[in-house]
PDB file of C-alpha atoms in Angstrom:
ATOM      1  CA  MET C   1      80.687 147.529  50.628  1.00  0.00           C
ATOM      2  CA  ASP C   2      81.405 149.432  47.391  1.00  0.00           C
ATOM      3  CA  THR C   3      85.078 148.472  47.691  1.00  0.00           C
ATOM      4  CA  VAL C   4      84.265 144.783  48.102  1.00  0.00           C
ATOM      5  CA  PHE C   5      81.725 144.595  45.271  1.00  0.00           C
ATOM      6  CA  GLY C   6      83.807 146.790  42.994  1.00  0.00           C
ATOM      7  CA  GLY C   7      86.872 144.679  43.706  1.00  0.00           C
ATOM      8  CA  ALA C   8      84.960 141.492  42.895  1.00  0.00           C
ATOM      9  CA  PHE C   9      83.771 142.778  39.511  1.00  0.00           C
ATOM     10  CA  VAL C  10      87.165 144.261  38.632  1.00  0.00           C
ATOM     11  CA  THR C  11      88.873 140.974  39.518  1.00  0.00           C
ATOM     12  CA  MET C  12      86.401 138.990  37.403  1.00  0.00           C
ATOM     13  CA  ARG C  13      87.027 141.313  34.462  1.00  0.00           C
ATOM     14  CA  ARG C  14      90.836 141.404  34.670  1.00  0.00           C
ATOM     15  CA  TYR C  15      91.321 137.753  35.642  1.00  0.00           C
ATOM     16  CA  ALA C  16      88.433 136.214  33.724  1.00  0.00           C
ATOM     17  CA  LYS C  17      90.583 133.540  32.075  1.00  0.00           C
ATOM     18  CA  PRO C  18      91.921 131.843  35.235  1.00  0.00           C
ATOM     19  CA  LEU C  19      88.718 132.398  37.220  1.00  0.00           C
ATOM     20  CA  PHE C  20      86.080 131.307  34.741  1.00  0.00           C
ATOM     21  CA  GLY C  21      88.416 129.078  32.744  1.00  0.00           C
ATOM     22  CA  LEU C  22      89.196 126.828  35.697  1.00  0.00           C
ATOM     23  CA  ALA C  23      85.563 126.853  36.847  1.00  0.00           C
ATOM     24  CA  LEU C  24      84.430 125.840  33.343  1.00  0.00           C
ATOM     25  CA  LEU C  25      87.038 123.084  33.072  1.00  0.00           C
ATOM     26  CA  VAL C  26      86.086 121.653  36.459  1.00  0.00           C
ATOM     27  CA  ASN C  27      82.363 121.701  35.655  1.00  0.00           C
ATOM     28  CA  LEU C  28      82.886 120.082  32.256  1.00  0.00           C
ATOM     29  CA  ALA C  29      85.099 117.396  33.786  1.00  0.00           C
ATOM     30  CA  LEU C  30      82.479 116.736  36.460  1.00  0.00           C
ATOM     31  CA  ALA C  31      79.721 116.529  33.841  1.00  0.00           C
ATOM     32  CA  VAL C  32      81.724 113.999  31.803  1.00  0.00           C
ATOM     33  CA  LEU C  33      82.464 111.871  34.873  1.00  0.00           C
ATOM     34  CA  VAL C  34      78.838 111.900  36.030  1.00  0.00           C
ATOM     35  CA  ALA C  35      77.610 111.052  32.522  1.00  0.00           C
ATOM     36  CA  ALA C  36      80.091 108.171  32.363  1.00  0.00           C
ATOM     37  CA  ALA C  37      78.976 106.932  35.783  1.00  0.00           C
ATOM     38  CA  ALA C  38      75.330 107.125  34.704  1.00  0.00           C
ATOM     39  CA  ALA C  39      76.124 105.178  31.522  1.00  0.00           C
ATOM     40  CA  VAL C  40      77.923 102.488  33.503  1.00  0.00           C
ATOM     41  CA  ALA C  41      74.995 102.290  35.935  1.00  0.00           C
ATOM     42  CA  TYR C  42      72.522 101.998  33.060  1.00  0.00           C
ATOM     43  CA  VAL C  43      74.484  99.199  31.417  1.00  0.00           C
ATOM     44  CA  ALA C  44      74.837  97.396  34.752  1.00  0.00           C
ATOM     45  CA  VAL C  45      71.091  97.386  35.478  1.00  0.00           C
ATOM     46  CA  SER C  46      69.649  97.455  31.953  1.00  0.00           C
ATOM     47  CA  ASP C  47      68.139  93.977  32.368  1.00  0.00           C
ATOM     48  CA  HIS C  48      66.307  95.078  35.502  1.00  0.00           C
ATOM     49  CA  LEU C  49      65.103  98.255  33.762  1.00  0.00           C
ATOM     50  CA  HIS C  50      63.667  96.206  30.892  1.00  0.00           C
ATOM     51  CA  ALA C  51      62.049  93.884  33.404  1.00  0.00           C
ATOM     52  CA  ILE C  52      60.373  96.848  35.104  1.00  0.00           C
ATOM     53  CA  GLN C  53      59.190  98.470  31.872  1.00  0.00           C
ATOM     54  CA  ASP C  54      58.352  95.605  29.548  1.00  0.00           C
ATOM     55  CA  THR C  55      57.252  92.730  31.761  1.00  0.00           C
ATOM     56  CA  PRO C  56      53.438  92.396  31.897  1.00  0.00           C
ATOM     57  CA  ARG C  57      53.579  91.230  35.502  1.00  0.00           C
ATOM     58  CA  ASP C  58      53.929  93.655  38.378  1.00  0.00           C
ATOM     59  CA  PRO C  59      57.577  94.643  38.977  1.00  0.00           C
ATOM     60  CA  ARG C  60      59.244  92.979  41.934  1.00  0.00           C
ATOM     61  CA  TRP C  61      61.449  94.532  44.585  1.00  0.00           C
ATOM     62  CA  ALA C  62      64.302  92.374  43.282  1.00  0.00           C
ATOM     63  CA  ASP C  63      64.129  94.424  40.045  1.00  0.00           C
ATOM     64  CA  PHE C  64      63.812  97.818  41.724  1.00  0.00           C
ATOM     65  CA  ARG C  65      66.609  97.363  44.257  1.00  0.00           C
ATOM     66  CA  PRO C  66      69.580  97.169  41.829  1.00  0.00           C
ATOM     67  CA  VAL C  67      68.241 100.161  39.894  1.00  0.00           C
ATOM     68  CA  LEU C  68      67.861 102.254  43.025  1.00  0.00           C
ATOM     69  CA  LEU C  69      71.306 101.252  44.284  1.00  0.00           C
ATOM     70  CA  ALA C  70      72.979 101.950  40.939  1.00  0.00           C
ATOM     71  CA  PHE C  71      71.477 105.382  40.305  1.00  0.00           C
ATOM     72  CA  GLY C  72      71.644 106.246  44.004  1.00  0.00           C
ATOM     73  CA  GLY C  73      75.373 105.611  43.721  1.00  0.00           C
ATOM     74  CA  VAL C  74      75.504 107.923  40.699  1.00  0.00           C
ATOM     75  CA  TRP C  75      73.699 110.627  42.675  1.00  0.00           C
ATOM     76  CA  LEU C  76      76.111 110.208  45.586  1.00  0.00           C
ATOM     77  CA  PHE C  77      79.078 110.349  43.226  1.00  0.00           C
ATOM     78  CA  ALA C  78      77.686 113.540  41.658  1.00  0.00           C
ATOM     79  CA  ALA C  79      77.149 115.137  45.089  1.00  0.00           C
ATOM     80  CA  VAL C  80      80.698 114.324  46.219  1.00  0.00           C
ATOM     81  CA  GLY C  81      82.090 115.512  42.889  1.00  0.00           C
ATOM     82  CA  LEU C  82      80.172 118.786  43.073  1.00  0.00           C
ATOM     83  CA  THR C  83      81.455 119.382  46.606  1.00  0.00           C
ATOM     84  CA  ALA C  84      85.041 118.755  45.494  1.00  0.00           C
ATOM     85  CA  ALA C  85      84.582 120.963  42.410  1.00  0.00           C
ATOM     86  CA  SER C  86      83.193 123.791  44.550  1.00  0.00           C
ATOM     87  CA  ALA C  87      86.163 123.466  46.929  1.00  0.00           C
ATOM     88  CA  PHE C  88      88.581 123.657  43.994  1.00  0.00           C
ATOM     89  CA  VAL C  89      86.874 126.754  42.568  1.00  0.00           C
ATOM     90  CA  GLN C  90      86.884 128.444  46.002  1.00  0.00           C
ATOM     91  CA  ALA C  91      90.602 127.756  46.305  1.00  0.00           C
ATOM     92  CA  SER C  92      91.233 129.058  42.779  1.00  0.00           C
ATOM     93  CA  CYS C  93      89.337 132.282  43.532  1.00  0.00           C
ATOM     94  CA  ALA C  94      91.440 132.925  46.635  1.00  0.00           C
ATOM     95  CA  ALA C  95      94.654 132.076  44.760  1.00  0.00           C
ATOM     96  CA  THR C  96      93.709 134.431  41.914  1.00  0.00           C
ATOM     97  CA  LEU C  97      92.841 137.186  44.364  1.00  0.00           C
ATOM     98  CA  HIS C  98      96.309 136.781  45.888  1.00  0.00           C
ATOM     99  CA  ASP C  99      97.827 137.948  42.579  1.00  0.00           C
ATOM    100  CA  ALA C 100      95.095 140.515  41.993  1.00  0.00           C
ATOM    101  CA  VAL C 101      95.746 142.464  45.219  1.00  0.00           C
ATOM    102  CA  LEU C 102      99.467 142.508  44.341  1.00  0.00           C
ATOM    103  CA  GLY C 103      98.752 143.718  40.802  1.00  0.00           C
ATOM    104  CA  ARG C 104     100.365 140.686  39.210  1.00  0.00           C
ATOM    105  CA  ARG C 105      99.398 138.813  36.086  1.00  0.00           C
ATOM    106  CA  ALA C 106      98.060 135.316  36.619  1.00  0.00           C
ATOM    107  CA  THR C 107      97.860 132.593  34.023  1.00  0.00           C
ATOM    108  CA  LEU C 108      95.561 129.631  34.163  1.00  0.00           C
ATOM    109  CA  ARG C 109      98.507 127.255  34.647  1.00  0.00           C
ATOM    110  CA  GLN C 110      99.909 129.285  37.554  1.00  0.00           C
ATOM    111  CA  ILE C 111      96.593 129.383  39.357  1.00  0.00           C
ATOM    112  CA  TRP C 112      96.101 125.661  38.762  1.00  0.00           C
ATOM    113  CA  ARG C 113      99.468 124.853  40.323  1.00  0.00           C
ATOM    114  CA  ARG C 114      98.752 127.073  43.314  1.00  0.00           C
ATOM    115  CA  THR C 115      95.180 125.845  43.745  1.00  0.00           C
ATOM    116  CA  TRP C 116      95.616 122.090  43.545  1.00  0.00           C
ATOM    117  CA  PRO C 117      97.724 121.647  46.740  1.00  0.00           C
ATOM    118  CA  ARG C 118      95.252 123.720  48.812  1.00  0.00           C
ATOM    119  CA  THR C 119      92.082 122.067  47.510  1.00  0.00           C
ATOM    120  CA  PRO C 120      92.147 119.190  50.063  1.00  0.00           C
ATOM    121  CA  SER C 121      92.336 121.717  52.902  1.00  0.00           C
ATOM    122  CA  VAL C 122      89.416 123.726  51.506  1.00  0.00           C
ATOM    123  CA  LEU C 123      87.469 120.497  50.984  1.00  0.00           C
ATOM    124  CA  CYS C 124      88.080 119.498  54.623  1.00  0.00           C
ATOM    125  CA  VAL C 125      86.923 122.963  55.716  1.00  0.00           C
ATOM    126  CA  THR C 126      83.738 122.490  53.666  1.00  0.00           C
ATOM    127  CA  LEU C 127      83.076 119.083  55.208  1.00  0.00           C
ATOM    128  CA  LEU C 128      83.737 120.351  58.752  1.00  0.00           C
ATOM    129  CA  LEU C 129      81.407 123.283  58.145  1.00  0.00           C
ATOM    130  CA  GLY C 130      78.788 120.831  56.892  1.00  0.00           C
ATOM    131  CA  LEU C 131      79.099 118.852  60.116  1.00  0.00           C
ATOM    132  CA  ILE C 132      78.769 122.045  62.160  1.00  0.00           C
ATOM    133  CA  LEU C 133      75.683 123.041  60.210  1.00  0.00           C
ATOM    134  CA  MET C 134      74.125 119.690  61.070  1.00  0.00           C
ATOM    135  CA  ILE C 135      73.074 121.276  64.378  1.00  0.00           C
ATOM    136  CA  PRO C 136      70.628 123.785  62.834  1.00  0.00           C
ATOM    137  CA  LEU C 137      69.682 121.143  60.251  1.00  0.00           C
ATOM    138  CA  LEU C 138      68.565 118.788  63.022  1.00  0.00           C
ATOM    139  CA  LEU C 139      66.650 121.659  64.581  1.00  0.00           C
ATOM    140  CA  PHE C 140      64.991 122.277  61.208  1.00  0.00           C
ATOM    141  CA  VAL C 141      64.002 118.600  60.965  1.00  0.00           C
ATOM    142  CA  ALA C 142      62.554 118.859  64.460  1.00  0.00           C
ATOM    143  CA  THR C 143      60.678 121.947  63.245  1.00  0.00           C
ATOM    144  CA  ILE C 144      59.079 119.993  60.394  1.00  0.00           C
ATOM    145  CA  VAL C 145      58.151 117.167  62.748  1.00  0.00           C
ATOM    146  CA  SER C 146      56.567 119.580  65.227  1.00  0.00           C
ATOM    147  CA  LEU C 147      54.568 121.217  62.417  1.00  0.00           C
ATOM    148  CA  PHE C 148      53.326 117.803  61.276  1.00  0.00           C
ATOM    149  CA  LEU C 149      52.296 116.932  64.835  1.00  0.00           C
ATOM    150  CA  ALA C 150      50.575 120.290  65.195  1.00  0.00           C
ATOM    151  CA  MET C 151      48.550 119.686  62.027  1.00  0.00           C
ATOM    152  CA  VAL C 152      47.646 116.121  63.018  1.00  0.00           C
ATOM    153  CA  LEU C 153      46.916 116.703  66.691  1.00  0.00           C
ATOM    154  CA  GLY C 154      45.695 120.283  66.459  1.00  0.00           C
ATOM    155  CA  SER C 155      47.765 121.063  69.554  1.00  0.00           C
ATOM    156  CA  ASP C 156      48.602 124.658  70.408  1.00  0.00           C
ATOM    157  CA  LEU C 157      51.709 123.402  72.205  1.00  0.00           C
ATOM    158  CA  ALA C 158      52.993 121.746  69.025  1.00  0.00           C
ATOM    159  CA  TYR C 159      52.460 124.986  67.080  1.00  0.00           C
ATOM    160  CA  GLY C 160      54.356 126.856  69.774  1.00  0.00           C
ATOM    161  CA  VAL C 161      57.245 124.395  69.565  1.00  0.00           C
ATOM    162  CA  PHE C 162      57.241 124.800  65.763  1.00  0.00           C
ATOM    163  CA  PHE C 163      57.613 128.582  65.890  1.00  0.00           C
ATOM    164  CA  LEU C 164      60.210 128.371  68.669  1.00  0.00           C
ATOM    165  CA  LEU C 165      62.346 125.919  66.698  1.00  0.00           C
ATOM    166  CA  MET C 166      61.937 127.964  63.527  1.00  0.00           C
ATOM    167  CA  LEU C 167      63.123 131.103  65.308  1.00  0.00           C
ATOM    168  CA  THR C 168      66.125 129.147  66.579  1.00  0.00           C
ATOM    169  CA  ALA C 169      67.200 127.051  63.591  1.00  0.00           C
ATOM    170  CA  LEU C 170      67.374 129.722  60.867  1.00  0.00           C
ATOM    171  CA  PRO C 171      69.295 132.386  62.850  1.00  0.00           C
ATOM    172  CA  LEU C 172      71.673 129.738  64.188  1.00  0.00           C
ATOM    173  CA  ALA C 173      72.406 128.474  60.669  1.00  0.00           C
ATOM    174  CA  ALA C 174      73.033 132.017  59.392  1.00  0.00           C
ATOM    175  CA  TRP C 175      75.244 132.840  62.387  1.00  0.00           C
ATOM    176  CA  LEU C 176      77.399 129.729  61.935  1.00  0.00           C
ATOM    177  CA  TRP C 177      77.640 130.163  58.163  1.00  0.00           C
ATOM    178  CA  VAL C 178      78.922 133.728  58.455  1.00  0.00           C
ATOM    179  CA  LEU C 179      81.138 132.948  61.461  1.00  0.00           C
ATOM    180  CA  PHE C 180      83.118 130.346  59.500  1.00  0.00           C
ATOM    181  CA  GLY C 181      82.808 132.008  56.090  1.00  0.00           C
ATOM    182  CA  PHE C 182      86.441 133.174  55.933  1.00  0.00           C
ATOM    183  CA  ALA C 183      87.847 129.680  56.517  1.00  0.00           C
ATOM    184  CA  PRO C 184      88.341 128.737  52.804  1.00  0.00           C
ATOM    185  CA  ALA C 185      90.257 131.965  52.156  1.00  0.00           C
ATOM    186  CA  ALA C 186      92.395 131.417  55.258  1.00  0.00           C
ATOM    187  CA  ALA C 187      93.105 127.834  54.178  1.00  0.00           C
ATOM    188  CA  VAL C 188      94.509 129.098  50.860  1.00  0.00           C
ATOM    189  CA  LEU C 189      96.043 132.499  51.620  1.00  0.00           C
ATOM    190  CA  GLU C 190      97.548 131.500  54.973  1.00  0.00           C
ATOM    191  CA  THR C 191      98.100 127.830  54.083  1.00  0.00           C
ATOM    192  CA  ALA C 192      96.242 127.082  57.300  1.00  0.00           C
ATOM    193  CA  ARG C 193      95.063 123.624  58.264  1.00  0.00           C
ATOM    194  CA  PRO C 194      91.280 123.096  58.278  1.00  0.00           C
ATOM    195  CA  VAL C 195      90.693 123.512  62.022  1.00  0.00           C
ATOM    196  CA  GLU C 196      93.056 126.483  62.228  1.00  0.00           C
ATOM    197  CA  ALA C 197      91.311 128.049  59.222  1.00  0.00           C
ATOM    198  CA  LEU C 198      87.977 127.774  61.046  1.00  0.00           C
ATOM    199  CA  ARG C 199      89.509 129.401  64.129  1.00  0.00           C
ATOM    200  CA  ARG C 200      90.986 132.205  62.047  1.00  0.00           C
ATOM    201  CA  SER C 201      87.591 132.863  60.523  1.00  0.00           C
ATOM    202  CA  VAL C 202      85.989 133.131  63.962  1.00  0.00           C
ATOM    203  CA  ARG C 203      88.657 135.603  65.124  1.00  0.00           C
ATOM    204  CA  LEU C 204      88.298 137.787  62.042  1.00  0.00           C
ATOM    205  CA  VAL C 205      84.491 137.781  61.936  1.00  0.00           C
ATOM    206  CA  ARG C 206      84.167 138.563  65.660  1.00  0.00           C
ATOM    207  CA  GLY C 207      82.960 142.150  65.989  1.00  0.00           C
ATOM    208  CA  ALA C 208      82.106 142.425  62.270  1.00  0.00           C
ATOM    209  CA  TRP C 209      79.417 139.769  61.961  1.00  0.00           C
ATOM    210  CA  TRP C 210      76.621 142.069  60.814  1.00  0.00           C
ATOM    211  CA  ARG C 211      78.773 143.767  58.180  1.00  0.00           C
ATOM    212  CA  THR C 212      79.959 140.420  56.878  1.00  0.00           C
ATOM    213  CA  PHE C 213      76.416 139.059  56.883  1.00  0.00           C
ATOM    214  CA  GLY C 214      75.027 142.083  55.047  1.00  0.00           C
ATOM    215  CA  ILE C 215      77.611 142.064  52.264  1.00  0.00           C
ATOM    216  CA  THR C 216      77.386 138.278  51.875  1.00  0.00           C
ATOM    217  CA  LEU C 217      73.595 138.521  51.691  1.00  0.00           C
ATOM    218  CA  LEU C 218      73.828 141.195  48.999  1.00  0.00           C
ATOM    219  CA  GLY C 219      76.199 138.933  47.089  1.00  0.00           C
ATOM    220  CA  GLY C 220      73.650 136.132  47.225  1.00  0.00           C
ATOM    221  CA  LEU C 221      70.891 138.485  46.095  1.00  0.00           C
ATOM    222  CA  THR C 222      73.078 139.596  43.194  1.00  0.00           C
ATOM    223  CA  THR C 223      73.425 136.024  41.966  1.00  0.00           C
ATOM    224  CA  LEU C 224      69.664 135.529  42.382  1.00  0.00           C
ATOM    225  CA  VAL C 225      68.902 138.635  40.288  1.00  0.00           C
ATOM    226  CA  LEU C 226      71.310 137.473  37.584  1.00  0.00           C
ATOM    227  CA  SER C 227      69.638 134.071  37.517  1.00  0.00           C
ATOM    228  CA  LEU C 228      66.222 135.688  37.109  1.00  0.00           C
ATOM    229  CA  VAL C 229      67.501 138.039  34.399  1.00  0.00           C
ATOM    230  CA  ILE C 230      68.750 135.042  32.421  1.00  0.00           C
ATOM    231  CA  ARG C 231      65.905 132.605  33.042  1.00  0.00           C
ATOM    232  CA  LEU C 232      62.818 134.833  32.800  1.00  0.00           C
ATOM    233  CA  PRO C 233      63.365 135.859  29.150  1.00  0.00           C
ATOM    234  CA  LEU C 234      63.869 132.193  28.254  1.00  0.00           C
ATOM    235  CA  THR C 235      60.574 131.357  29.927  1.00  0.00           C
ATOM    236  CA  PHE C 236      58.659 134.012  27.995  1.00  0.00           C
ATOM    237  CA  MET C 237      60.419 133.246  24.713  1.00  0.00           C
ATOM    238  CA  THR C 238      59.529 129.562  24.801  1.00  0.00           C
ATOM    239  CA  PRO C 239      56.626 128.880  22.406  1.00  0.00           C
ATOM    240  CA  SER C 240      53.692 127.068  23.952  1.00  0.00           C
ATOM    241  CA  PRO C 241      53.041 123.721  22.260  1.00  0.00           C
ATOM    242  CA  ARG C 242      49.689 123.275  20.587  1.00  0.00           C
ATOM    243  CA  PRO C 243      47.363 121.070  22.604  1.00  0.00           C
ATOM    244  CA  TYR C 244      47.179 117.548  21.250  1.00  0.00           C
ATOM    245  CA  ASP C 245      43.683 116.100  20.963  1.00  0.00           C
ATOM    246  CA  PRO C 246      43.765 112.539  19.621  1.00  0.00           C
ATOM    247  CA  SER C 247      39.969 112.548  19.129  1.00  0.00           C
ATOM    248  CA  SER C 248      40.144 115.382  16.601  1.00  0.00           C
ATOM    249  CA  PRO C 249      39.908 114.179  12.955  1.00  0.00           C
ATOM    250  CA  THR C 250      42.582 116.698  11.904  1.00  0.00           C
ATOM    251  CA  ALA C 251      44.946 115.862  14.732  1.00  0.00           C
ATOM    252  CA  PRO C 252      48.334 114.490  13.643  1.00  0.00           C
ATOM    253  CA  ASP C 253      49.680 111.235  14.910  1.00  0.00           C
ATOM    254  CA  ALA C 254      51.366 111.282  18.303  1.00  0.00           C
ATOM    255  CA  ALA C 255      54.745 110.699  16.644  1.00  0.00           C
ATOM    256  CA  ASP C 256      54.152 113.617  14.225  1.00  0.00           C
ATOM    257  CA  ALA C 257      53.096 115.891  17.076  1.00  0.00           C
ATOM    258  CA  LEU C 258      56.247 114.972  18.988  1.00  0.00           C
ATOM    259  CA  ALA C 259      58.403 115.576  15.930  1.00  0.00           C
ATOM    260  CA  GLN C 260      56.845 119.029  15.440  1.00  0.00           C
ATOM    261  CA  SER C 261      57.612 120.012  19.020  1.00  0.00           C
ATOM    262  CA  LEU C 262      61.206 118.698  19.056  1.00  0.00           C
ATOM    263  CA  PRO C 263      62.832 121.713  17.297  1.00  0.00           C
ATOM    264  CA  HIS C 264      61.313 124.135  19.803  1.00  0.00           C
ATOM    265  CA  ALA C 265      62.169 121.850  22.713  1.00  0.00           C
ATOM    266  CA  GLY C 266      65.735 121.416  21.458  1.00  0.00           C
ATOM    267  CA  ALA C 267      66.287 125.159  21.094  1.00  0.00           C
ATOM    268  CA  TYR C 268      64.826 125.824  24.533  1.00  0.00           C
ATOM    269  CA  LEU C 269      66.925 123.047  26.060  1.00  0.00           C
ATOM    270  CA  ALA C 270      70.120 124.445  24.508  1.00  0.00           C
ATOM    271  CA  LEU C 271      69.360 127.983  25.718  1.00  0.00           C
ATOM    272  CA  SER C 272      68.376 126.698  29.142  1.00  0.00           C
ATOM    273  CA  VAL C 273      71.606 124.717  29.530  1.00  0.00           C
ATOM    274  CA  ALA C 274      73.663 127.710  28.395  1.00  0.00           C
ATOM    275  CA  GLY C 275      71.845 130.013  30.812  1.00  0.00           C
ATOM    276  CA  SER C 276      72.249 127.551  33.682  1.00  0.00           C
ATOM    277  CA  LEU C 277      75.968 127.223  32.930  1.00  0.00           C
ATOM    278  CA  VAL C 278      76.481 130.998  32.917  1.00  0.00           C
ATOM    279  CA  THR C 279      74.590 131.339  36.200  1.00  0.00           C
ATOM    280  CA  GLN C 280      76.490 128.424  37.762  1.00  0.00           C
ATOM    281  CA  LEU C 281      79.891 129.817  36.762  1.00  0.00           C
ATOM    282  CA  PHE C 282      79.046 133.311  38.001  1.00  0.00           C
ATOM    283  CA  THR C 283      77.788 131.979  41.340  1.00  0.00           C
ATOM    284  CA  MET C 284      80.778 129.673  41.846  1.00  0.00           C
ATOM    285  CA  VAL C 285      83.215 132.546  41.229  1.00  0.00           C
ATOM    286  CA  PHE C 286      81.422 135.629  42.562  1.00  0.00           C
ATOM    287  CA  LEU C 287      80.482 134.445  46.049  1.00  0.00           C
ATOM    288  CA  PRO C 288      83.968 133.070  46.935  1.00  0.00           C
ATOM    289  CA  LEU C 289      85.484 136.312  45.653  1.00  0.00           C
ATOM    290  CA  ILE C 290      83.198 138.326  47.920  1.00  0.00           C
ATOM    291  CA  SER C 291      84.172 136.153  50.891  1.00  0.00           C
ATOM    292  CA  ALA C 292      87.907 136.351  50.100  1.00  0.00           C
ATOM    293  CA  LEU C 293      87.764 140.128  49.646  1.00  0.00           C
ATOM    294  CA  LEU C 294      85.973 140.483  52.986  1.00  0.00           C
ATOM    295  CA  TYR C 295      88.688 138.322  54.550  1.00  0.00           C
ATOM    296  CA  ILE C 296      91.437 140.573  53.160  1.00  0.00           C
ATOM    297  CA  ASP C 297      89.493 143.692  54.162  1.00  0.00           C
ATOM    298  CA  GLN C 298      89.212 142.452  57.746  1.00  0.00           C
ATOM    299  CA  ARG C 299      92.920 141.674  57.892  1.00  0.00           C
ATOM    300  CA  ILE C 300      93.699 145.138  56.566  1.00  0.00           C
ATOM    301  CA  ARG C 301      91.496 146.715  59.219  1.00  0.00           C
ATOM    302  CA  ARG C 302      92.770 144.623  62.126  1.00  0.00           C
ATOM    303  CA  GLU C 303      96.231 143.356  61.304  1.00  0.00           C
ATOM    304  CA  GLY C 304      97.800 146.013  59.098  1.00  0.00           C
ATOM    305  CA  LEU C 305      97.875 143.731  56.082  1.00  0.00           C
ATOM    306  CA  ALA C 306      97.983 146.755  53.742  1.00  0.00           C
ATOM    307  CA  ASP C 307     101.635 147.433  54.648  1.00  0.00           C
ATOM    308  CA  VAL C 308     102.564 143.804  53.985  1.00  0.00           C
ATOM    309  CA  LEU C 309     100.796 143.867  50.609  1.00  0.00           C
ATOM    310  CA  LEU C 310     102.455 147.169  49.685  1.00  0.00           C
ATOM    311  CA  ARG C 311     105.940 145.846  50.478  1.00  0.00           C
ATOM    312  CA  ALA C 312     105.219 142.629  48.582  1.00  0.00           C
ATOM    313  CA  ALA C 313     103.943 144.545  45.542  1.00  0.00           C
ATOM    314  CA  GLN C 314     106.985 146.851  45.515  1.00  0.00           C
ATOM    315  CA  SER C 315     109.483 144.015  45.987  1.00  0.00           C
ATOM    316  CA  SER C 316     110.499 142.647  42.617  1.00  0.00           C
ATOM    317  CA  GLY C 317     111.679 139.309  43.969  1.00  0.00           C
ATOM    318  CA  ALA C 318     109.206 138.765  46.833  1.00  0.00           C
ATOM    319  CA  SER C 319     106.753 135.921  46.785  1.00  0.00           C
ATOM    320  CA  GLY C 320     103.945 138.141  47.956  1.00  0.00           C
ATOM    321  CA  SER C 321     102.520 135.801  50.570  1.00  0.00           C
ATOM    322  CA  VAL C 322      99.732 137.314  52.677  1.00  0.00           C
ATOM    323  CA  HIS C 323     100.296 135.154  55.733  1.00  0.00           C
ATOM    324  CA  GLU C 324     103.116 137.286  57.127  1.00  0.00           C
TER     325      GLU C 324
END
């Protein structure tokens, strides 16, 4: 565990530019695209928005429907974009780690060129894993339904079904997530196709599930602690706005009260966005690094990958591929 966590932090320190630089560029590009999509959606349905807000009559479904479709499309576009961005960052982490274990320098341009061709494979792995995880998700939905029926009907049988489904859905989701967790690294470092990457992950995790689960869980807890360390001080540092009482004779106008609170709100918003960005970048880079390091560690333990890496590092003209 110390080797994996230490390797992740050392890699982030020595290869900060390609790791965090690419993650930052991808997130900024996604933010610009989503903002542009939202602006287009707003312009497209602005008449309907004005009809909803300014018309004295009750809004009609004919006004709501275009607005819901437009901004629902923006949300869908953002979700797809975030999935693709996460796949790209996962691929870039594995590609950077390839040079890190060989002791080579890696520039942002080199990692970009190596990452881009493998991103579709990692994206397909992510989508396939999402489909696989639909099984525990459906069980979880059934759990919620059984709890609702238990509360409405007061049936002991419904409560029993709720606890049974809960005990099944969560462990199954965790088991599947860990079982296929090495697939993105295999898709990049072995140039494996999506289905083959999933199979490779199953073969490598078999017999080491609990170790993989424990280290992955600690990685998730680490990101949670970092998020709390960043967000809690911001929460306590935010000044509480003075209560606004319009009936008081000394109370300022509503516009003046809003203007007085804007500087504090603007500063808090800027700090909050900066903190969220730092947390997002750390999470996007740290967790894939942990997974890729566990993948390499398992291959070293089972397949003698250390000898291959040593020969590749000592060979001045070798490509250093880890899929030998």
